[in-house]
Coordinates of N, CA, C and O in Angstrom, one line a residue:
M1 N 0.9 -1.2 0.1 CA 0.1 0.0 0.0 C 0.7 1.4 -0.2 O 1.8 1.3 0.7
D2 N 0.8 2.2 -0.8 CA 1.3 3.4 -0.9 C 1.0 4.3 0.2 O -0.1 4.1 0.8
I3 N 1.8 5.4 0.3 CA 1.7 6.5 1.5 C 0.3 7.2 1.2 O -0.4 7.3 2.2
N4 N -0.2 7.6 0.0 CA -1.4 8.1 -0.2 C -2.6 7.2 0.1 O -3.6 7.9 0.8
A5 N -2.5 6.0 0.0 CA -3.4 5.2 0.1 C -3.6 4.8 1.8 O -4.7 4.7 2.4
S6 N -2.6 4.8 2.4 CA -2.4 4.8 4.0 C -3.1 6.0 4.4 O -4.0 5.7 5.6
I7 N -2.7 7.1 4.0 CA -3.4 8.4 4.6 C -4.9 8.2 4.5 O -5.6 8.5 5.3
A8 N -5.4 8.1 3.2 CA -6.7 8.0 2.9 C -7.5 7.0 3.8 O -8.8 7.4 4.1
A9 N -6.8 6.0 4.0 CA -7.4 4.9 4.9 C -7.8 5.4 6.4 O -8.7 5.1 6.9
E10 N -6.6 6.1 6.7 CA -6.8 6.7 8.2 C -7.5 8.0 8.4 O -7.8 8.3 9.4
L11 N -7.8 8.7 7.3 CA -8.2 10.0 7.4 C -9.7 10.0 8.0 O -10.0 10.9 8.9
P12 N -10.8 9.2 8.0 CA -11.8 9.1 8.6 C -11.8 9.1 10.3 O -12.5 9.9 11.0
F13 N -10.7 8.3 10.7 CA -10.6 8.1 12.0 C -9.9 9.5 12.6 O -9.9 10.0 13.7
L14 N -8.9 10.0 11.9 CA -8.2 11.2 12.1 C -9.2 12.5 12.3 O -9.2 13.4 13.2
R15 N -10.2 12.5 11.3 CA -11.3 13.6 11.4 C -12.2 13.4 12.5 O -12.5 14.4 13.2
Q16 N -12.5 12.1 12.9 CA -13.3 11.8 14.2 C -12.5 12.2 15.5 O -12.9 12.9 16.3
Q17 N -11.1 12.0 15.5 CA -10.4 12.4 16.4 C -10.3 14.1 16.5 O -10.5 14.5 17.6
A18 N -10.2 14.7 15.6 CA -10.0 16.1 15.5 C -11.2 16.6 16.0 O -11.4 17.8 16.7
E19 N -12.7 16.1 15.5 CA -13.7 16.8 16.0 C -14.2 16.5 17.5 O -14.9 17.1 18.0
S20 N -13.5 15.3 17.9 CA -13.9 14.9 19.5 C -13.2 16.2 20.3 O -13.6 16.3 21.6
M21 N -12.2 16.9 19.8 CA -11.7 18.0 20.5 C -12.4 19.3 20.3 O -12.1 20.2 21.0
M22 N -13.4 19.5 19.5 CA -14.3 20.5 19.2 C -15.3 20.7 20.1 O -16.4 20.2 19.8
T23 N -15.1 21.3 21.4 CA -16.1 21.2 22.4 C -16.8 22.5 22.6 O -17.6 22.9 23.5
L24 N -16.3 23.5 21.8 CA -17.0 24.8 21.8 C -18.6 24.7 20.9 O -18.2 24.1 19.8
T25 N -19.3 25.6 21.0 CA -20.4 25.9 20.2 C -20.3 27.2 19.6 O -20.3 28.0 20.5
L26 N -20.3 27.2 18.4 CA -20.1 28.4 17.6 C -21.3 28.6 16.7 O -22.0 27.9 16.0
A27 N -21.8 29.9 17.0 CA -22.9 30.4 16.2 C -22.3 31.2 15.2 O -21.5 32.1 15.2
A28 N -22.9 31.0 13.8 CA -22.2 31.5 12.6 C -23.2 32.6 12.1 O -24.4 32.4 12.1
Y29 N -22.5 33.7 11.6 CA -23.5 34.9 10.9 C -22.7 35.3 9.7 O -21.6 35.3 9.7
S30 N -23.6 35.5 8.7 CA -23.0 35.9 7.5 C -23.5 37.4 7.3 O -24.6 37.7 7.8
P31 N -22.7 38.4 6.6 CA -23.1 39.8 6.3 C -24.4 39.7 5.5 O -24.5 38.9 4.6
A32 N -25.2 40.8 5.9 CA -26.4 40.9 5.2 C -26.6 42.3 5.0 O -27.8 42.8 5.0
G33 N -25.8 43.1 4.9 CA -26.1 44.6 4.5 C -26.0 45.4 5.7 O -25.4 45.0 6.6
L34 N -26.5 46.7 5.6 CA -26.6 47.5 6.7 C -28.2 47.6 7.1 O -28.9 47.6 6.3
T35 N -28.0 48.3 8.1 CA -29.3 48.5 9.0 C -29.2 49.9 9.8 O -28.0 50.1 10.0
K36 N -30.2 50.6 10.3 CA -29.8 51.8 11.2 C -29.9 51.4 12.5 O -30.8 50.5 13.0
G37 N -28.9 51.6 13.4 CA -28.8 51.5 14.7 C -29.7 52.5 15.4 O -30.3 53.3 14.8
P38 N -29.8 52.1 16.7 CA -30.7 53.2 17.7 C -30.4 54.6 17.4 O -31.2 55.4 17.6
D39 N -29.1 54.9 17.1 CA -28.7 56.2 17.2 C -28.7 56.8 15.7 O -28.3 57.9 15.4
G40 N -29.2 55.8 14.8 CA -29.5 56.3 13.4 C -28.2 56.2 12.5 O -28.5 56.5 11.2
Y41 N -27.2 55.7 13.0 CA -26.1 55.1 12.1 C -26.3 54.1 11.4 O -26.9 53.1 12.0
D42 N -25.6 53.8 10.4 CA -25.7 52.4 9.6 C -24.7 51.7 10.3 O -23.7 51.9 10.7
V43 N -25.2 50.4 10.4 CA -24.5 49.3 11.3 C -24.8 48.0 10.5 O -25.6 47.8 9.9
P44 N -23.6 47.3 10.5 CA -23.8 46.0 9.6 C -24.9 45.0 10.2 O -25.1 44.9 11.4
R45 N -25.7 44.2 9.4 CA -26.6 43.4 9.8 C -26.1 42.0 9.5 O -25.5 41.8 8.3
F46 N -26.3 41.1 10.2 CA -26.1 39.6 10.0 C -27.2 38.8 9.9 O -28.0 38.9 10.8
D47 N -27.1 37.7 9.2 CA -28.0 36.6 9.1 C -27.5 35.5 9.8 O -26.3 35.1 9.6
P48 N -28.4 34.8 10.6 CA -27.9 33.6 11.2 C -27.6 32.4 10.4 O -28.3 32.2 9.3
E49 N -26.4 31.7 10.5 CA -26.1 30.6 9.6 C -26.1 29.2 10.2 O -25.5 28.3 9.8
G50 N -26.7 29.2 11.4 CA -26.8 28.0 12.4 C -25.5 27.8 13.2 O -24.9 28.7 13.4
Q51 N -25.3 26.6 13.6 CA -24.4 26.5 14.8 C -23.4 25.1 14.4 O -23.9 24.3 13.6
T52 N -22.3 25.4 14.7 CA -21.3 24.1 14.6 C -20.6 24.0 15.8 O -20.5 24.9 16.7
F53 N -19.8 22.8 16.0 CA -18.9 22.7 16.9 C -17.3 23.3 16.4 O -17.4 23.5 15.3
G54 N -16.7 23.6 17.5 CA -15.4 24.1 17.0 C -14.3 24.2 18.2 O -14.6 24.0 19.4
K55 N -13.3 24.8 17.9 CA -12.3 24.9 18.9 C -11.5 26.2 18.5 O -11.3 26.4 17.3
V56 N -10.8 26.9 19.7 CA -10.0 28.1 19.3 C -8.4 27.5 19.5 O -8.3 26.9 20.5
Q57 N -7.8 28.0 18.7 CA -6.1 27.6 18.9 C -5.5 28.8 18.3 O -5.6 29.3 17.1
A58 N -4.8 29.5 19.2 CA -4.0 30.6 18.8 C -2.7 29.8 18.3 O -1.8 29.3 18.9
G59 N -2.6 29.9 16.9 CA -1.4 29.3 16.1 C -0.1 29.9 16.5 O 0.0 31.2 16.8
A60 N 1.0 29.2 16.4 CA 2.4 29.7 16.6 C 2.8 30.4 15.6 O 2.4 30.2 14.3
Q61 N 3.4 31.6 15.5 CA 3.7 32.5 14.5 C 5.3 32.2 14.2 O 6.1 31.9 14.9
A62 N 5.3 31.9 12.8 CA 6.4 31.7 12.1 C 7.6 32.7 12.4 O 7.2 33.9 12.1
G63 N 8.6 32.6 12.8 CA 9.7 33.5 12.8 C 9.7 34.4 14.0 O 10.2 35.4 14.2
G64 N 8.8 34.2 15.3 CA 9.0 34.9 16.3 C 7.8 35.0 17.0 O 6.9 34.0 16.6
D65 N 7.8 35.8 18.0 CA 6.6 36.0 19.0 C 5.5 37.1 18.5 O 4.5 37.1 18.9
T66 N 5.8 37.8 17.4 CA 4.8 38.7 16.9 C 4.1 38.2 15.8 O 4.8 37.6 14.8
P67 N 3.0 38.6 15.7 CA 1.9 38.3 14.2 C 2.7 38.6 13.0 O 3.4 39.7 13.1
T68 N 2.6 38.1 11.9 CA 3.1 38.5 10.6 C 2.1 39.1 9.8 O 2.4 39.5 8.7
R69 N 0.8 39.1 10.2 CA -0.4 39.5 9.3 C -1.3 40.3 10.2 O -1.5 39.7 11.3
Y70 N -2.1 41.3 9.5 CA -2.9 42.1 10.4 C -4.1 42.3 9.4 O -3.8 42.5 8.2
G71 N -5.0 42.6 10.2 CA -6.4 43.0 9.4 C -6.9 44.3 10.1 O -6.6 44.5 11.2
K72 N -7.6 45.3 9.4 CA -8.0 46.6 9.8 C -9.5 46.4 10.4 O -10.3 46.0 9.5
I73 N -9.7 46.8 11.4 CA -10.9 46.7 11.8 C -11.4 47.9 12.7 O -10.7 48.5 13.7
G74 N -12.5 48.8 12.2 CA -12.8 50.0 12.7 C -11.5 50.9 12.7 O -11.4 51.8 13.5
G75 N -10.4 51.0 11.7 CA -9.4 51.6 11.6 C -8.2 51.4 12.4 O -7.3 52.0 12.5
T76 N -8.3 50.1 13.1 CA -7.3 49.6 13.8 C -6.6 48.3 13.5 O -7.5 47.5 13.0
D77 N -5.4 48.3 13.3 CA -4.8 46.9 13.0 C -4.8 46.0 14.0 O -4.4 46.1 15.2
R78 N -5.4 44.7 13.6 CA -5.6 43.7 14.7 C -4.7 42.3 14.0 O -4.9 42.1 12.7
P79 N -4.4 41.6 14.9 CA -3.6 40.6 14.4 C -4.5 39.5 13.9 O -5.3 39.2 14.5
V80 N -4.0 38.7 12.9 CA -4.7 37.6 12.3 C -4.4 36.4 13.2 O -3.3 36.1 13.2
L81 N -5.2 35.5 13.6 CA -4.8 34.2 14.2 C -5.0 33.3 13.1 O -6.0 33.0 12.6
A82 N -3.7 32.8 12.6 CA -3.6 31.7 11.4 C -4.1 30.5 12.1 O -3.4 30.2 12.9
G83 N -5.2 29.9 11.3 CA -5.6 28.6 11.8 C -6.2 28.7 13.3 O -6.1 27.7 13.9
G84 N -6.6 29.9 13.6 CA -7.0 30.1 15.0 C -8.4 29.5 15.4 O -8.6 29.5 16.5
L85 N -9.3 29.2 14.3 CA -10.7 28.8 14.6 C -10.8 27.4 13.9 O -10.6 27.4 12.6
H86 N -11.0 26.3 14.5 CA -11.4 25.1 13.8 C -12.8 24.5 13.9 O -13.3 24.8 14.8
I87 N -13.1 24.2 12.7 CA -14.4 23.8 12.6 C -14.5 22.5 11.8 O -13.6 22.1 11.2
P88 N -15.6 21.6 11.9 CA -15.5 20.3 11.1 C -15.4 20.5 9.6 O -15.9 21.5 9.1
I89 N -14.7 19.6 9.0 CA -14.5 19.8 7.6 C -16.0 19.6 6.7 O -16.0 20.2 5.7
T90 N -16.9 19.0 7.4 CA -18.3 19.1 6.8 C -19.1 20.3 7.0 O -20.1 20.4 6.4
A91 N -18.6 21.1 7.9 CA -19.4 22.4 8.0 C -19.2 23.3 6.8 O -18.7 23.3 6.1
K92 N -20.4 24.0 6.8 CA -20.6 25.1 5.6 C -19.3 25.8 5.6 O -18.8 26.3 6.6
I93 N -18.8 26.2 4.4 CA -17.7 27.1 4.1 C -18.1 28.5 4.4 O -18.8 29.0 3.7
P94 N -17.2 29.2 5.3 CA -17.7 30.5 5.4 C -17.0 31.5 4.3 O -16.1 31.0 3.9
N95 N -17.6 32.6 4.2 CA -17.0 33.6 3.3 C -16.0 34.5 4.1 O -16.2 35.1 4.8
P96 N -14.7 34.5 3.7 CA -13.8 35.5 4.3 C -14.0 36.8 3.7 O -14.5 37.0 2.7
G97 N -13.5 37.8 4.4 CA -13.7 39.1 4.1 C -12.5 40.1 4.4 O -12.6 41.5 4.6
E98 N -11.4 39.6 4.1 CA -10.2 40.7 4.2 C -10.2 41.5 3.2 O -9.6 42.6 3.3
Q99 N -10.9 41.4 2.0 CA -10.9 42.4 1.0 C -11.3 43.6 1.6 O -10.9 44.9 1.2
R100 N -12.5 43.9 2.1 CA -13.1 44.9 2.6 C -12.4 45.3 3.9 O -12.2 46.5 4.2
G101 N -11.7 44.4 4.8 CA -11.2 44.8 5.9 C -11.9 45.4 7.0 O -11.0 45.7 8.0
Q102 N -13.2 45.2 7.1 CA -14.0 46.1 8.0 C -15.2 45.0 8.6 O -15.4 44.1 7.8
V103 N -15.5 45.2 9.8 CA -16.7 44.5 10.3 C -17.8 44.5 9.3 O -18.0 45.7 8.9
G104 N -18.3 43.6 9.2 CA -19.5 43.5 8.3 C -19.2 43.1 6.9 O -20.3 42.7 6.1
G105 N -18.3 42.7 6.6 CA -17.8 42.1 5.3 C -17.4 40.7 5.2 O -17.0 40.2 4.2
A106 N -17.7 40.1 6.3 CA -17.0 38.6 6.3 C -17.8 38.0 7.2 O -18.6 38.4 8.2
W107 N -17.9 36.5 7.3 CA -18.6 35.7 8.3 C -18.2 36.0 9.8 O -16.8 36.2 9.8
E108 N -18.9 35.8 10.6 CA -18.5 35.6 11.9 C -18.9 34.6 12.7 O -19.9 34.1 12.4
Y109 N -18.1 34.4 13.7 CA -18.6 33.1 14.7 C -18.7 33.9 16.2 O -17.6 34.4 16.5
E110 N -19.6 33.5 16.9 CA -19.5 33.8 18.3 C -19.7 32.5 19.1 O -20.5 31.5 18.8
I111 N -18.9 32.4 20.2 CA -18.9 31.4 20.9 C -20.1 31.4 22.0 O -20.1 32.3 22.8
T112 N -20.9 30.5 21.8 CA -22.0 30.5 22.7 C -22.3 29.5 23.7 O -23.0 29.7 24.5
A113 N -21.5 28.5 23.8 CA -21.5 27.5 24.8 C -19.8 27.0 24.8 O -19.4 26.7 23.8
I114 N -19.7 26.5 25.9 CA -18.1 25.8 26.1 C -18.3 24.7 26.8 O -19.3 24.1 27.5
G115 N -17.4 23.7 26.6 CA -17.2 22.4 27.2 C -16.6 22.5 28.5 O -16.1 23.6 29.0
P116 N -16.7 21.3 29.4 CA -16.2 21.3 30.5 C -14.8 21.4 30.9 O -14.2 22.1 31.8
A117 N -13.9 21.3 29.7 CA -12.4 21.4 29.8 C -12.1 23.0 29.2 O -11.0 23.2 29.2
D118 N -13.0 23.6 28.7 CA -12.8 24.7 27.9 C -12.5 25.9 29.0 O -13.1 25.9 30.2
D119 N -11.8 27.1 28.7 CA -11.6 28.2 29.4 C -12.8 29.1 29.4 O -13.4 29.3 28.2
P120 N -13.3 29.3 30.4 CA -14.8 30.1 30.4 C -14.8 31.5 29.9 O -15.6 32.1 29.5
A121 N -13.3 31.9 29.8 CA -13.2 33.5 29.2 C -13.5 33.5 27.9 O -13.7 34.3 27.1
L122 N -13.7 32.1 27.0 CA -14.0 32.0 25.7 C -15.4 32.5 25.3 O -15.8 32.7 24.2
L123 N -16.3 32.1 26.5 CA -17.6 32.3 26.1 C -18.1 33.7 25.7 O -17.5 34.8 26.3
G124 N -18.8 34.1 24.6 CA -19.2 35.2 24.2 C -18.2 35.8 23.2 O -18.3 36.8 22.5
R125 N -16.8 35.3 22.9 CA -16.0 36.0 22.1 C -16.6 35.7 20.5 O -17.2 34.8 20.4
R126 N -16.1 36.9 19.8 CA -16.4 36.8 18.4 C -15.1 36.8 17.6 O -14.1 37.6 18.0
Y127 N -15.2 36.1 16.4 CA -14.1 36.2 15.4 C -14.6 36.5 14.0 O -15.8 35.7 13.6
M128 N -13.8 37.2 13.3 CA -14.4 37.4 11.8 C -13.2 36.6 11.0 O -12.1 36.6 11.2
V129 N -14.0 36.0 10.2 CA -13.1 35.0 9.3 C -12.4 35.8 8.2 O -13.1 36.6 7.4
V130 N -11.1 36.0 8.1 CA -10.4 36.5 7.0 C -9.8 35.7 6.0 O -9.1 36.1 5.0
G131 N -9.7 34.4 6.3 CA -9.1 33.5 5.3 C -9.7 32.1 5.5 O -9.8 31.8 6.7
V132 N -9.9 31.4 4.7 CA -10.3 30.1 4.5 C -9.4 29.0 3.8 O -9.6 28.6 2.6
P133 N -8.2 28.7 4.4 CA -7.1 27.9 3.6 C -7.8 26.5 3.3 O -8.6 25.9 4.1
A134 N -7.4 26.0 2.2 CA -7.6 24.5 1.8 C -6.4 23.7 1.7 O -5.2 24.1 1.6
K135 N -6.5 22.3 2.1 CA -5.4 21.5 1.9 C -5.8 20.0 1.7 O -7.1 19.8 1.9
S136 N -5.1 19.2 1.1 CA -5.3 17.8 1.1 C -5.4 17.2 2.3 O -4.6 17.6 3.2
Y137 N -6.0 16.1 2.6 CA -6.1 15.3 3.7 C -6.3 16.1 5.0 O -5.7 15.8 6.1
A138 N -7.2 16.9 4.8 CA -7.7 17.8 6.1 C -8.3 17.0 7.0 O -9.2 16.1 6.5
T139 N -8.2 17.2 8.1 CA -9.0 16.6 9.4 C -9.9 17.5 9.9 O -10.9 17.1 10.7
A140 N -9.7 19.0 9.6 CA -10.6 20.0 10.2 C -10.4 21.1 9.3 O -9.4 21.3 8.7
R141 N -11.4 22.2 9.3 CA -11.2 23.4 8.6 C -10.7 24.3 9.6 O -11.1 24.7 10.6
R142 N -9.4 24.8 9.2 CA -8.8 25.8 10.1 C -8.9 27.2 9.4 O -8.3 27.4 8.4
L143 N -9.5 28.1 10.0 CA -10.0 29.4 9.6 C -9.1 30.4 10.2 O -8.6 30.4 11.4
D144 N -8.5 31.3 9.4 CA -7.8 32.4 9.8 C -8.9 33.5 10.1 O -9.7 34.0 9.4
V145 N -8.6 33.8 11.3 CA -9.6 34.9 12.1 C -8.9 36.1 12.7 O -7.8 36.0 13.1
I146 N -9.9 37.1 13.0 CA -9.5 38.3 13.7 C -10.5 38.4 14.9 O -11.6 38.3 14.6
E147 N -10.0 38.4 16.2 CA -10.8 38.5 17.3 C -11.5 39.8 17.4 O -10.8 40.8 17.3
L148 N -12.7 39.9 17.4 CA -13.6 41.4 17.6 C -13.5 41.7 18.8 O -13.5 41.1 19.8

């Protein structure tokens, strides 16, 4: 059996292992234009896209302690967490929004529930998707995100 066949044979088990560590509940939202806020200003509106399991992982930065990529949110540069949000490979593929670089231009995920081994400080945190890398033999979808 060659290496590709061996990996393909193990992939279902590896995906199951990856998903067993996804103990957060994430609510997904897609951008749906603008609406008027209570003060009369235009604010982004989001449509719910359902929930999925996931996990947050702050990826190690190549070449040092500082992030190598930033995204602009409300005029402020925020570090991109490369592969920072993991969702099942079978989950709906989110739309990234780095082109606009502002809140309202991409999918967002909010942590609505945590597992018994998760950090309670994660509850309620929001992440904007800025990249959806793809790869062969994936066990999970690792999203590049900016914490809002």
